[in-house]
Amino acid sequence: MKSRIIKKPYFLFILIFFVAVCACEKENQEENIHDIPYSPNSPVLVNGIGPKEGGLGTRVVVNGSNFGNDIAKVKLFFNKKEALILKVQNNAIYAMVPKQPGELSDIKVAIETGVDPDGVPAYVEAELEDVQFKYFVKATVTTVAGQQGVSAVADGTMQEGSFRRPAMVDVDSTGNTLFVADDWGGKIRQISIPDNRLSSLMSGLNSPWQGSFNLDFSSYFVVERSSASKPLLFYGAFKKSNWQEPEAYYDQKDDDGDYIAGSTYYYGLTADDEYVYLLSSSGNKLLRVNQQSKKVELIGEKINTDSWSHMAYNPKDKHIYVSCEGWGRIYKFNPHNIDAEKNKPWITQDDLIHIVGMGAGAAKEGNGKFAQLGSIEGLACDYEGNIYVTDYSNHVIWKIDEDLNCTIMAGVPGQKGYKDGKPNEALFNTPYDVAVTPDGIVYVADTYNYTIRCIAIQ
C-alpha cells in the first residue's frame, strides 16, 4: 500500500512533463511555420496594417505574404519615410512608425531580390491598397535660452542668462550645442543643453553675423557683418579644441596685387565639407575659401541678390540656397558647377534659379513662386532637403519641402508677441534666423524677444 502511494506522484509528474513537452513542440512548430525565406516564384502581398493610426514610434504590424525571414532584405515605407523594422517573418513585419511621414501615409514593402548588372540592389515592391496610415502630429514651441524682454549680455543657466540681441543661430549634429551671434553684444554665445549653460565663446567682435558648421560638424565659421579689421574675412572654431581656440581667416591678393574680397561687407556665409562660401552685400562678390589651406577665390560676381542676403548649403542636392531679404525671394545655385570654358568668376546671374516667392508682402502659403513671403532673413536646410526660413516682417517660420510647397511651420502671420505652445498659436517677435538638426528639431533666433526658441515636431 505504501509503495503504491509513493509511485502515484511520480506517475503524475511524468505525465505532466510529457504533456508539457508535447505542447512546447507544438508551439514551436506553430512559431516556426512562418519562418521561411522569400520565394521568387510567389508574389509579395500586403494585406493590412494594425493599428491604422499613431505617432512617432508607434509599433505596428504589417500583414501579408512572402516577406521572407531576412530582416536585412526587407524595407517598409510610410510614404517616402523608411520605418525601423523590429522583426520579420514571412507573413508579418513588426516595425515602428517613422518621424513625420505625412498626415496620411501609403504603405509599401520592398524585398531585396539580388543585384542588377551594375551591382545595385534590386527590389520587388508591393503596396497596401485602399488603406492609409493616419499620423498624429505632436508639436510644441518652447523657449530654450534667454529672458523675454531682457536685452543684456549675461552668462548663467539657460533660463537666467540673457542676450543683447540674438541675431543668428547654429546647432550641431546632436542638438546639444548651439552657437548664437549676439551682434549687439559683440559676442558668440554658446548654449550647452546637457549642462544647462549659456556662456560666451568669442568676445570683442564687431557685429558677428551669419555662421555655419561644415558638413561633419567638426568646424564652425562666423562672419562679422561690418568688420573693421580688414583684411579679416571670418573666424573658425574647431571641435578638436572644444571650440576654445578660434582662428582668423584673412583676405588674399590676386595676381594684380589687389585684395580679392576688398572692402565690401559680407553678410552671407555657409560651408560644405571643403569650402566656406561668402556672399557680399547686393551679391557683388561670391567667394569660396578652402577650410584647410585658407586659399581665397572669387567664384561669382555681380549676381544681384538684394542688399541683405543669406545662404545655406543643402546637403541633399548640394546646392546653395540664397534668401533675399527685401524681395522675399529664395534662389539656388550649384557652387560645384564649374564650366571649363568660363574664366573665373564662373558663377553669374544666369546661374541663379528663382524657386520661391512672388515678392515680399503678407504671408500666403503656396507652391514655389506662387507663395508670398515677407522680409526673410536666415535660412537652413535639413538632410531630407527641406528648407526653413525666418520671415521677420510676418513674424513666422516657413518650411519649404523638396517639392517647393511653402507652409507656415510656426507663428501667427502678421502678429508679433511672445507665446510658447502649439506652433500655429505660438508668437514670435521679428525672428532673424533658424537652425535645424539632422533629425529635424528647429531652433529660432527670436531676435526681439531676445530668446532662442525650439520647434519640435514629432
CSV table of C-alpha atoms in Angstrom, one decimal:
chain,number,residue,atom,x,y,z
A,1,MET,CA,0.0,0.0,0.0
A,2,LYS,CA,2.8,2.3,0.9
A,3,SER,CA,4.6,1.7,-2.3
A,4,ARG,CA,1.6,2.4,-4.4
A,5,ILE,CA,1.1,5.8,-2.7
A,6,ILE,CA,4.7,6.7,-3.3
A,7,LYS,CA,4.6,5.8,-7.1
A,8,LYS,CA,1.5,7.7,-7.9
A,9,PRO,CA,3.0,11.2,-7.7
A,10,TYR,CA,5.9,10.2,-9.9
A,11,PHE,CA,3.5,8.9,-12.5
A,12,LEU,CA,1.6,12.2,-12.4
A,13,PHE,CA,4.8,14.1,-12.7
A,14,ILE,CA,5.9,12.1,-15.8
A,15,LEU,CA,2.5,12.5,-17.4
A,16,ILE,CA,2.5,16.3,-16.8
A,17,PHE,CA,6.1,16.6,-18.2
A,18,PHE,CA,5.2,14.6,-21.3
A,19,VAL,CA,2.2,16.8,-21.9
A,20,ALA,CA,4.3,20.0,-21.5
A,21,VAL,CA,6.9,18.7,-23.8
A,22,CYS,CA,4.3,17.9,-26.5
A,23,ALA,CA,2.8,21.3,-26.0
A,24,CYS,CA,6.1,23.1,-26.4
A,25,GLU,CA,6.9,21.1,-29.5
A,26,LYS,CA,3.5,22.0,-30.9
A,27,GLU,CA,4.0,25.7,-30.0
A,28,ASN,CA,7.5,25.8,-31.6
A,29,GLN,CA,6.1,24.2,-34.7
A,30,GLU,CA,3.4,26.9,-34.8
A,31,GLU,CA,6.0,29.7,-34.3
A,32,ASN,CA,8.3,28.4,-37.0
A,33,ILE,CA,5.6,27.9,-39.6
A,34,HIS,CA,6.2,31.4,-41.0
A,35,ASP,CA,10.0,31.4,-40.6
A,36,ILE,CA,10.6,30.7,-44.2
A,37,PRO,CA,12.6,32.7,-46.8
A,38,TYR,CA,11.2,34.8,-49.6
A,39,SER,CA,10.2,32.9,-52.7
A,40,PRO,CA,10.8,34.5,-56.1
A,41,ASN,CA,8.1,32.3,-57.6
A,42,SER,CA,5.3,33.9,-55.5
A,43,PRO,CA,4.1,37.4,-55.3
A,44,VAL,CA,4.6,39.7,-52.4
A,45,LEU,CA,1.3,40.8,-51.0
A,46,VAL,CA,0.4,43.5,-48.3
A,47,ASN,CA,-3.0,42.8,-46.8
A,48,GLY,CA,-3.2,45.1,-43.8
A,49,ILE,CA,-1.7,47.2,-41.0
A,50,GLY,CA,-2.5,47.5,-37.4
A,51,PRO,CA,-3.0,49.8,-35.7
A,52,LYS,CA,-4.0,52.1,-38.5
A,53,GLU,CA,-3.1,55.4,-36.7
A,54,GLY,CA,-0.5,56.6,-34.3
A,55,GLY,CA,2.5,58.9,-34.0
A,56,LEU,CA,6.3,58.7,-34.0
A,57,GLY,CA,7.5,55.3,-32.6
A,58,THR,CA,4.1,53.6,-32.7
A,59,ARG,CA,4.6,49.9,-33.1
A,60,VAL,CA,2.7,48.4,-36.0
A,61,VAL,CA,2.3,45.0,-37.6
A,62,VAL,CA,2.0,44.9,-41.4
A,63,ASN,CA,0.4,41.6,-42.5
A,64,GLY,CA,0.8,39.9,-45.9
A,65,SER,CA,2.6,37.1,-47.5
A,66,ASN,CA,6.1,36.2,-49.0
A,67,PHE,CA,8.0,38.8,-46.9
A,68,GLY,CA,10.7,36.2,-46.2
A,69,ASN,CA,12.6,36.0,-43.0
A,70,ASP,CA,15.7,38.1,-43.6
A,71,ILE,CA,15.3,41.5,-41.9
A,72,ALA,CA,18.3,42.9,-43.7
A,73,LYS,CA,16.5,42.4,-47.1
A,74,VAL,CA,13.2,44.0,-46.1
A,75,LYS,CA,12.2,47.7,-46.2
A,76,LEU,CA,9.0,49.3,-45.1
A,77,PHE,CA,7.9,52.7,-46.2
A,78,PHE,CA,5.3,55.2,-44.9
A,79,ASN,CA,5.1,57.4,-48.0
A,80,LYS,CA,8.8,58.2,-48.6
A,81,LYS,CA,9.9,57.6,-45.0
A,82,GLU,CA,11.6,54.3,-44.1
A,83,ALA,CA,10.4,52.7,-40.9
A,84,LEU,CA,12.6,50.9,-38.4
A,85,ILE,CA,11.9,47.2,-38.7
A,86,LEU,CA,12.0,45.2,-35.4
A,87,LYS,CA,11.2,41.7,-36.7
A,88,VAL,CA,10.3,39.9,-40.0
A,89,GLN,CA,8.5,36.7,-40.7
A,90,ASN,CA,7.0,35.5,-44.0
A,91,ASN,CA,3.5,36.8,-43.2
A,92,ALA,CA,4.2,39.8,-40.9
A,93,ILE,CA,6.6,42.8,-40.5
A,94,TYR,CA,6.9,44.3,-37.0
A,95,ALA,CA,8.1,47.9,-37.2
A,96,MET,CA,8.0,51.4,-35.6
A,97,VAL,CA,6.4,54.4,-37.3
A,98,PRO,CA,9.0,56.9,-38.7
A,99,LYS,CA,9.0,60.6,-38.0
A,100,GLN,CA,6.6,62.9,-39.9
A,101,PRO,CA,5.8,60.7,-42.9
A,102,GLY,CA,2.7,62.9,-43.7
A,103,GLU,CA,-0.8,63.1,-42.3
A,104,LEU,CA,-1.9,60.1,-44.4
A,105,SER,CA,0.7,57.5,-45.5
A,106,ASP,CA,0.7,54.9,-48.2
A,107,ILE,CA,2.3,51.7,-47.0
A,108,LYS,CA,4.9,50.0,-49.2
A,109,VAL,CA,7.0,46.9,-48.7
A,110,ALA,CA,10.2,46.3,-50.7
A,111,ILE,CA,12.1,43.0,-50.6
A,112,GLU,CA,15.6,42.8,-51.9
A,113,THR,CA,15.9,40.0,-54.5
A,114,GLY,CA,19.5,40.4,-55.6
A,115,VAL,CA,21.6,42.9,-57.6
A,116,ASP,CA,21.3,44.3,-61.1
A,117,PRO,CA,24.2,44.2,-63.6
A,118,ASP,CA,25.6,47.4,-62.1
A,119,GLY,CA,25.8,45.9,-58.6
A,120,VAL,CA,22.8,48.0,-57.4
A,121,PRO,CA,20.4,46.1,-55.1
A,122,ALA,CA,17.2,45.1,-56.9
A,123,TYR,CA,13.8,45.0,-55.1
A,124,VAL,CA,10.3,43.7,-55.6
A,125,GLU,CA,7.7,46.0,-54.2
A,126,ALA,CA,4.1,45.8,-53.0
A,127,GLU,CA,1.7,48.3,-51.6
A,128,LEU,CA,-1.2,48.2,-49.3
A,129,GLU,CA,-4.3,49.1,-51.3
A,130,ASP,CA,-7.3,51.1,-50.1
A,131,VAL,CA,-5.9,51.8,-46.6
A,132,GLN,CA,-3.7,54.6,-45.4
A,133,PHE,CA,-2.0,55.1,-42.0
A,134,LYS,CA,-3.0,58.2,-40.2
A,135,TYR,CA,-0.2,60.0,-38.5
A,136,PHE,CA,-0.8,62.1,-35.3
A,137,VAL,CA,1.5,65.1,-35.1
A,138,LYS,CA,2.8,66.3,-31.8
A,139,ALA,CA,4.3,69.8,-32.0
A,140,THR,CA,5.5,72.3,-29.4
A,141,VAL,CA,7.3,75.6,-29.4
A,142,THR,CA,9.4,76.2,-26.2
A,143,THR,CA,11.9,78.8,-25.0
A,144,VAL,CA,15.4,77.3,-24.8
A,145,ALA,CA,17.5,80.2,-23.5
A,146,GLY,CA,17.4,83.9,-22.8
A,147,GLN,CA,14.8,86.0,-21.0
A,148,GLN,CA,11.9,87.5,-22.9
A,149,GLY,CA,12.2,91.3,-23.0
A,150,VAL,CA,15.7,91.4,-21.4
A,151,SER,CA,18.4,92.8,-23.6
A,152,ALA,CA,21.7,92.3,-21.9
A,153,VAL,CA,24.7,90.1,-22.1
A,154,ALA,CA,24.7,87.8,-19.1
A,155,ASP,CA,26.1,84.3,-18.7
A,156,GLY,CA,24.4,81.7,-16.5
A,157,THR,CA,21.9,79.0,-16.8
A,158,MET,CA,19.8,78.9,-20.0
A,159,GLN,CA,16.9,80.4,-18.1
A,160,GLU,CA,18.8,83.0,-16.1
A,161,GLY,CA,21.3,84.1,-18.9
A,162,SER,CA,20.4,86.7,-21.5
A,163,PHE,CA,21.3,88.1,-24.9
A,164,ARG,CA,21.9,91.7,-26.0
A,165,ARG,CA,20.4,90.8,-29.4
A,166,PRO,CA,20.4,87.2,-30.6
A,167,ALA,CA,20.6,87.6,-34.4
A,168,MET,CA,21.9,84.3,-35.8
A,169,VAL,CA,21.9,80.7,-34.5
A,170,ASP,CA,23.5,77.4,-35.5
A,171,VAL,CA,23.2,73.9,-34.0
A,172,ASP,CA,25.5,70.9,-34.0
A,173,SER,CA,24.5,67.4,-35.2
A,174,THR,CA,23.4,66.2,-31.8
A,175,GLY,CA,21.3,69.2,-30.9
A,176,ASN,CA,23.2,69.6,-27.7
A,177,THR,CA,25.4,72.6,-28.6
A,178,LEU,CA,24.1,75.9,-30.2
A,179,PHE,CA,26.1,79.0,-31.2
A,180,VAL,CA,24.4,82.3,-31.2
A,181,ALA,CA,25.7,85.5,-32.9
A,182,ASP,CA,24.8,88.2,-30.2
A,183,ASP,CA,25.6,91.0,-32.6
A,184,TRP,CA,24.9,94.0,-30.4
A,185,GLY,CA,26.9,92.3,-27.6
A,186,GLY,CA,29.8,91.7,-29.9
A,187,LYS,CA,30.0,88.0,-28.9
A,188,ILE,CA,29.4,84.5,-30.0
A,189,ARG,CA,27.4,82.8,-27.2
A,190,GLN,CA,27.4,79.1,-26.6
A,191,ILE,CA,24.4,77.1,-25.3
A,192,SER,CA,25.1,73.7,-23.8
A,193,ILE,CA,21.8,72.0,-23.4
A,194,PRO,CA,23.1,69.0,-21.3
A,195,ASP,CA,24.9,71.4,-18.9
A,196,ASN,CA,22.0,74.0,-18.9
A,197,ARG,CA,24.6,76.7,-19.5
A,198,LEU,CA,24.7,79.9,-21.6
A,199,SER,CA,28.2,81.2,-21.9
A,200,SER,CA,30.4,83.5,-24.1
A,201,LEU,CA,32.6,81.7,-26.6
A,202,MET,CA,34.1,84.7,-28.5
A,203,SER,CA,34.2,88.3,-27.4
A,204,GLY,CA,35.3,91.6,-28.9
A,205,LEU,CA,33.7,91.0,-32.3
A,206,ASN,CA,32.3,93.7,-34.5
A,207,SER,CA,28.7,92.7,-35.2
A,208,PRO,CA,29.1,88.9,-35.5
A,209,TRP,CA,26.6,87.7,-38.1
A,210,GLN,CA,25.9,84.6,-40.1
A,211,GLY,CA,27.6,81.4,-39.1
A,212,SER,CA,27.7,77.8,-40.3
A,213,PHE,CA,29.0,74.4,-39.3
A,214,ASN,CA,30.8,72.3,-42.0
A,215,LEU,CA,29.1,69.1,-43.1
A,216,ASP,CA,30.8,66.8,-40.5
A,217,PHE,CA,30.2,69.4,-37.7
A,218,SER,CA,33.9,69.5,-36.9
A,219,SER,CA,34.3,73.2,-37.6
A,220,TYR,CA,32.2,76.3,-37.1
A,221,PHE,CA,32.7,79.5,-39.1
A,222,VAL,CA,31.2,83.0,-38.5
A,223,VAL,CA,31.5,86.3,-40.3
A,224,GLU,CA,31.4,89.8,-38.9
A,225,ARG,CA,28.7,91.9,-40.5
A,226,SER,CA,30.8,95.1,-40.6
A,227,SER,CA,34.3,94.1,-39.9
A,228,ALA,CA,36.6,97.0,-39.0
A,229,SER,CA,39.6,94.7,-39.2
A,230,LYS,CA,40.2,94.2,-42.9
A,231,PRO,CA,41.7,92.1,-44.4
A,232,LEU,CA,40.0,89.8,-41.9
A,233,LEU,CA,37.3,87.7,-43.5
A,234,PHE,CA,35.8,85.4,-40.8
A,235,TYR,CA,36.6,83.3,-37.8
A,236,GLY,CA,36.8,79.5,-37.5
A,237,ALA,CA,36.4,77.4,-34.3
A,238,PHE,CA,37.0,73.7,-34.1
A,239,LYS,CA,35.6,70.8,-32.2
A,240,LYS,CA,39.1,69.2,-31.7
A,241,SER,CA,39.9,72.2,-29.4
A,242,ASN,CA,36.5,72.2,-27.8
A,243,TRP,CA,35.8,75.4,-29.7
A,244,GLN,CA,38.1,77.3,-27.5
A,245,GLU,CA,40.9,78.4,-29.9
A,246,PRO,CA,39.3,80.4,-32.8
A,247,GLU,CA,41.4,81.1,-35.9
A,248,ALA,CA,41.1,84.1,-38.2
A,249,TYR,CA,40.8,83.7,-42.0
A,250,TYR,CA,42.2,86.6,-44.0
A,251,ASP,CA,41.7,88.0,-47.4
A,252,GLN,CA,44.4,87.5,-50.0
A,253,LYS,CA,45.7,89.3,-53.1
A,254,ASP,CA,45.1,88.4,-56.7
A,255,ASP,CA,47.7,88.4,-59.5
A,256,ASP,CA,47.4,92.2,-59.8
A,257,GLY,CA,48.1,92.8,-56.2
A,258,ASP,CA,44.6,93.7,-55.2
A,259,TYR,CA,42.7,92.1,-52.3
A,260,ILE,CA,40.1,89.6,-53.6
A,261,ALA,CA,37.4,90.3,-51.1
A,262,GLY,CA,38.3,94.0,-50.9
A,263,SER,CA,36.4,96.5,-48.7
A,264,THR,CA,33.0,95.0,-49.4
A,265,TYR,CA,30.9,93.9,-46.4
A,266,TYR,CA,29.8,90.2,-46.4
A,267,TYR,CA,26.5,89.2,-44.8
A,268,GLY,CA,26.0,85.6,-46.1
A,269,LEU,CA,28.2,82.6,-45.0
A,270,THR,CA,27.8,78.9,-45.4
A,271,ALA,CA,30.0,75.8,-45.7
A,272,ASP,CA,30.2,72.4,-47.2
A,273,ASP,CA,32.8,69.7,-46.5
A,274,GLU,CA,35.7,71.6,-48.2
A,275,TYR,CA,34.9,75.3,-48.6
A,276,VAL,CA,33.4,78.3,-46.7
A,277,TYR,CA,31.3,80.5,-49.0
A,278,LEU,CA,30.9,84.2,-48.5
A,279,LEU,CA,28.3,86.5,-50.2
A,280,SER,CA,28.8,90.2,-50.2
A,281,SER,CA,26.1,92.8,-49.9
A,282,SER,CA,24.0,93.0,-53.1
A,283,GLY,CA,25.7,89.9,-54.4
A,284,ASN,CA,28.6,91.9,-55.8
A,285,LYS,CA,31.1,89.1,-55.0
A,286,LEU,CA,30.9,85.4,-54.1
A,287,LEU,CA,34.0,83.9,-52.6
A,288,ARG,CA,35.0,80.5,-51.5
A,289,VAL,CA,37.7,79.8,-49.0
A,290,ASN,CA,39.4,76.4,-48.6
A,291,GLN,CA,38.9,75.3,-45.0
A,292,GLN,CA,42.3,73.7,-44.8
A,293,SER,CA,44.7,75.8,-46.9
A,294,LYS,CA,42.7,79.1,-46.4
A,295,LYS,CA,43.1,79.9,-50.1
A,296,VAL,CA,40.6,82.6,-51.2
A,297,GLU,CA,39.0,82.5,-54.6
A,298,LEU,CA,36.5,84.8,-56.3
A,299,ILE,CA,33.9,82.4,-57.9
A,300,GLY,CA,31.0,84.7,-58.6
A,301,GLU,CA,30.4,88.4,-59.4
A,302,LYS,CA,27.5,90.8,-60.0
A,303,ILE,CA,24.9,88.2,-59.0
A,304,ASN,CA,22.3,90.8,-57.8
A,305,THR,CA,20.8,89.2,-54.7
A,306,ASP,CA,19.4,92.3,-53.0
A,307,SER,CA,21.3,94.3,-50.3
A,308,TRP,CA,20.9,91.8,-47.5
A,309,SER,CA,21.2,88.1,-48.5
A,310,HIS,CA,22.0,85.0,-46.5
A,311,MET,CA,23.0,81.5,-47.6
A,312,ALA,CA,22.5,77.8,-46.6
A,313,TYR,CA,24.1,74.7,-48.1
A,314,ASN,CA,21.7,71.9,-48.8
A,315,PRO,CA,23.4,68.6,-48.2
A,316,LYS,CA,20.6,66.7,-50.1
A,317,ASP,CA,21.0,68.4,-53.5
A,318,LYS,CA,24.4,70.0,-52.9
A,319,HIS,CA,23.2,73.5,-53.9
A,320,ILE,CA,23.4,76.8,-52.1
A,321,TYR,CA,20.2,78.5,-51.3
A,322,VAL,CA,20.0,82.3,-51.0
A,323,SER,CA,17.4,84.3,-49.2
A,324,CYS,CA,16.9,87.9,-50.5
A,325,GLU,CA,15.5,89.9,-47.6
A,326,GLY,CA,13.8,92.8,-49.3
A,327,TRP,CA,12.5,90.8,-52.2
A,328,GLY,CA,11.0,88.0,-50.2
A,329,ARG,CA,12.5,85.5,-52.6
A,330,ILE,CA,14.7,82.4,-52.5
A,331,TYR,CA,17.2,81.4,-55.2
A,332,LYS,CA,19.6,78.5,-55.5
A,333,PHE,CA,22.7,77.8,-57.5
A,334,ASN,CA,25.2,75.0,-57.8
A,335,PRO,CA,28.6,76.0,-56.4
A,336,HIS,CA,30.3,72.9,-57.9
A,337,ASN,CA,29.2,73.6,-61.4
A,338,ILE,CA,32.5,74.8,-62.8
A,339,ASP,CA,32.4,75.4,-66.6
A,340,ALA,CA,35.8,74.7,-68.0
A,341,GLU,CA,35.1,77.2,-70.8
A,342,LYS,CA,34.5,80.0,-68.4
A,343,ASN,CA,37.1,82.1,-66.8
A,344,LYS,CA,36.7,82.9,-63.1
A,345,PRO,CA,34.4,84.0,-61.7
A,346,TRP,CA,32.3,81.3,-63.3
A,347,ILE,CA,29.0,81.8,-61.3
A,348,THR,CA,26.9,84.6,-62.8
A,349,GLN,CA,23.4,85.9,-62.6
A,350,ASP,CA,22.4,83.3,-65.2
A,351,ASP,CA,23.3,80.5,-62.7
A,352,LEU,CA,20.8,81.7,-60.1
A,353,ILE,CA,17.4,79.9,-60.2
A,354,HIS,CA,14.4,81.6,-58.7
A,355,ILE,CA,12.5,79.0,-56.8
A,356,VAL,CA,10.3,80.6,-54.1
A,357,GLY,CA,8.5,83.9,-53.5
A,358,MET,CA,6.4,86.2,-55.7
A,359,GLY,CA,7.7,89.3,-53.9
A,360,ALA,CA,7.6,90.5,-50.3
A,361,GLY,CA,4.2,91.0,-48.7
A,362,ALA,CA,1.7,89.4,-46.4
A,363,ALA,CA,2.2,85.7,-45.8
A,364,LYS,CA,0.5,83.5,-48.4
A,365,GLU,CA,1.1,79.7,-48.5
A,366,GLY,CA,1.6,78.1,-51.9
A,367,ASN,CA,4.0,76.3,-54.1
A,368,GLY,CA,7.3,77.9,-55.2
A,369,LYS,CA,6.9,81.3,-56.9
A,370,PHE,CA,3.2,81.3,-56.1
A,371,ALA,CA,3.9,81.6,-52.4
A,372,GLN,CA,4.3,85.1,-50.8
A,373,LEU,CA,6.9,85.6,-48.1
A,374,GLY,CA,7.7,88.8,-46.3
A,375,SER,CA,11.1,90.2,-45.4
A,376,ILE,CA,13.1,87.0,-45.0
A,377,GLU,CA,16.5,86.7,-43.2
A,378,GLY,CA,18.3,83.5,-42.2
A,379,LEU,CA,17.6,80.0,-43.6
A,380,ALA,CA,18.6,76.4,-43.0
A,381,CYS,CA,18.4,73.1,-44.7
A,382,ASP,CA,18.0,69.6,-43.2
A,383,TYR,CA,19.3,66.3,-44.5
A,384,GLU,CA,16.0,65.5,-46.2
A,385,GLY,CA,16.2,68.6,-48.4
A,386,ASN,CA,13.6,70.7,-46.5
A,387,ILE,CA,14.3,74.5,-46.2
A,388,TYR,CA,13.4,76.6,-43.2
A,389,VAL,CA,13.3,80.4,-43.4
A,390,THR,CA,12.6,83.2,-40.9
A,391,ASP,CA,10.1,85.8,-42.1
A,392,TYR,CA,10.7,88.7,-39.7
A,393,SER,CA,8.1,91.1,-41.1
A,394,ASN,CA,5.3,88.4,-40.8
A,395,HIS,CA,6.8,87.0,-37.6
A,396,VAL,CA,6.6,83.4,-38.8
A,397,ILE,CA,8.8,80.5,-39.6
A,398,TRP,CA,8.4,78.9,-43.1
A,399,LYS,CA,9.0,75.3,-44.1
A,400,ILE,CA,9.6,74.5,-47.8
A,401,ASP,CA,9.7,70.9,-48.8
A,402,GLU,CA,11.5,69.3,-51.7
A,403,ASP,CA,8.5,69.9,-54.0
A,404,LEU,CA,8.7,73.6,-53.0
A,405,ASN,CA,5.4,73.5,-51.1
A,406,CYS,CA,5.7,76.6,-48.8
A,407,THR,CA,3.8,76.3,-45.4
A,408,ILE,CA,4.0,78.3,-42.2
A,409,MET,CA,5.6,76.0,-39.7
A,410,ALA,CA,5.1,78.2,-36.6
A,411,GLY,CA,3.8,81.6,-35.7
A,412,VAL,CA,0.7,83.7,-36.5
A,413,PRO,CA,1.1,85.7,-39.7
A,414,GLY,CA,1.3,89.5,-39.0
A,415,GLN,CA,1.0,89.1,-35.2
A,416,LYS,CA,4.1,89.6,-33.1
A,417,GLY,CA,4.4,88.7,-29.5
A,418,TYR,CA,5.7,86.0,-27.2
A,419,LYS,CA,3.9,82.7,-26.6
A,420,ASP,CA,5.1,79.1,-26.3
A,421,GLY,CA,2.8,76.2,-27.1
A,422,LYS,CA,1.3,74.8,-30.3
A,423,PRO,CA,3.1,76.0,-33.4
A,424,ASN,CA,0.0,77.6,-35.0
A,425,GLU,CA,-0.6,79.6,-31.8
A,426,ALA,CA,3.0,80.4,-30.8
A,427,LEU,CA,4.1,84.0,-31.2
A,428,PHE,CA,7.5,85.4,-32.3
A,429,ASN,CA,8.8,89.0,-32.4
A,430,THR,CA,10.9,89.7,-35.5
A,431,PRO,CA,12.8,86.3,-35.8
A,432,TYR,CA,16.1,86.7,-37.7
A,433,ASP,CA,17.5,83.2,-38.1
A,434,VAL,CA,16.8,79.5,-37.9
A,435,ALA,CA,18.9,76.3,-37.5
A,436,VAL,CA,17.9,72.7,-37.8
A,437,THR,CA,19.4,69.4,-36.5
A,438,PRO,CA,19.8,66.4,-38.9
A,439,ASP,CA,16.7,64.8,-37.3
A,440,GLY,CA,14.5,67.9,-37.8
A,441,ILE,CA,14.5,69.8,-34.5
A,442,VAL,CA,14.3,73.5,-35.3
A,443,TYR,CA,15.9,76.4,-33.4
A,444,VAL,CA,14.9,80.0,-33.9
A,445,ALA,CA,16.7,83.2,-33.1
A,446,ASP,CA,13.7,85.2,-31.8
A,447,THR,CA,15.6,88.4,-32.1
A,448,TYR,CA,13.4,91.0,-30.5
A,449,ASN,CA,12.1,88.6,-27.8
A,450,TYR,CA,15.8,88.2,-27.0
A,451,THR,CA,15.4,84.5,-26.8
A,452,ILE,CA,16.3,81.2,-28.6
A,453,ARG,CA,13.2,79.1,-29.2
A,454,CYS,CA,12.8,75.5,-30.2
A,455,ILE,CA,10.2,73.9,-32.5
A,456,ALA,CA,9.9,70.2,-32.0
A,457,ILE,CA,7.5,68.3,-34.3
A,458,GLN,CA,7.1,64.5,-34.0
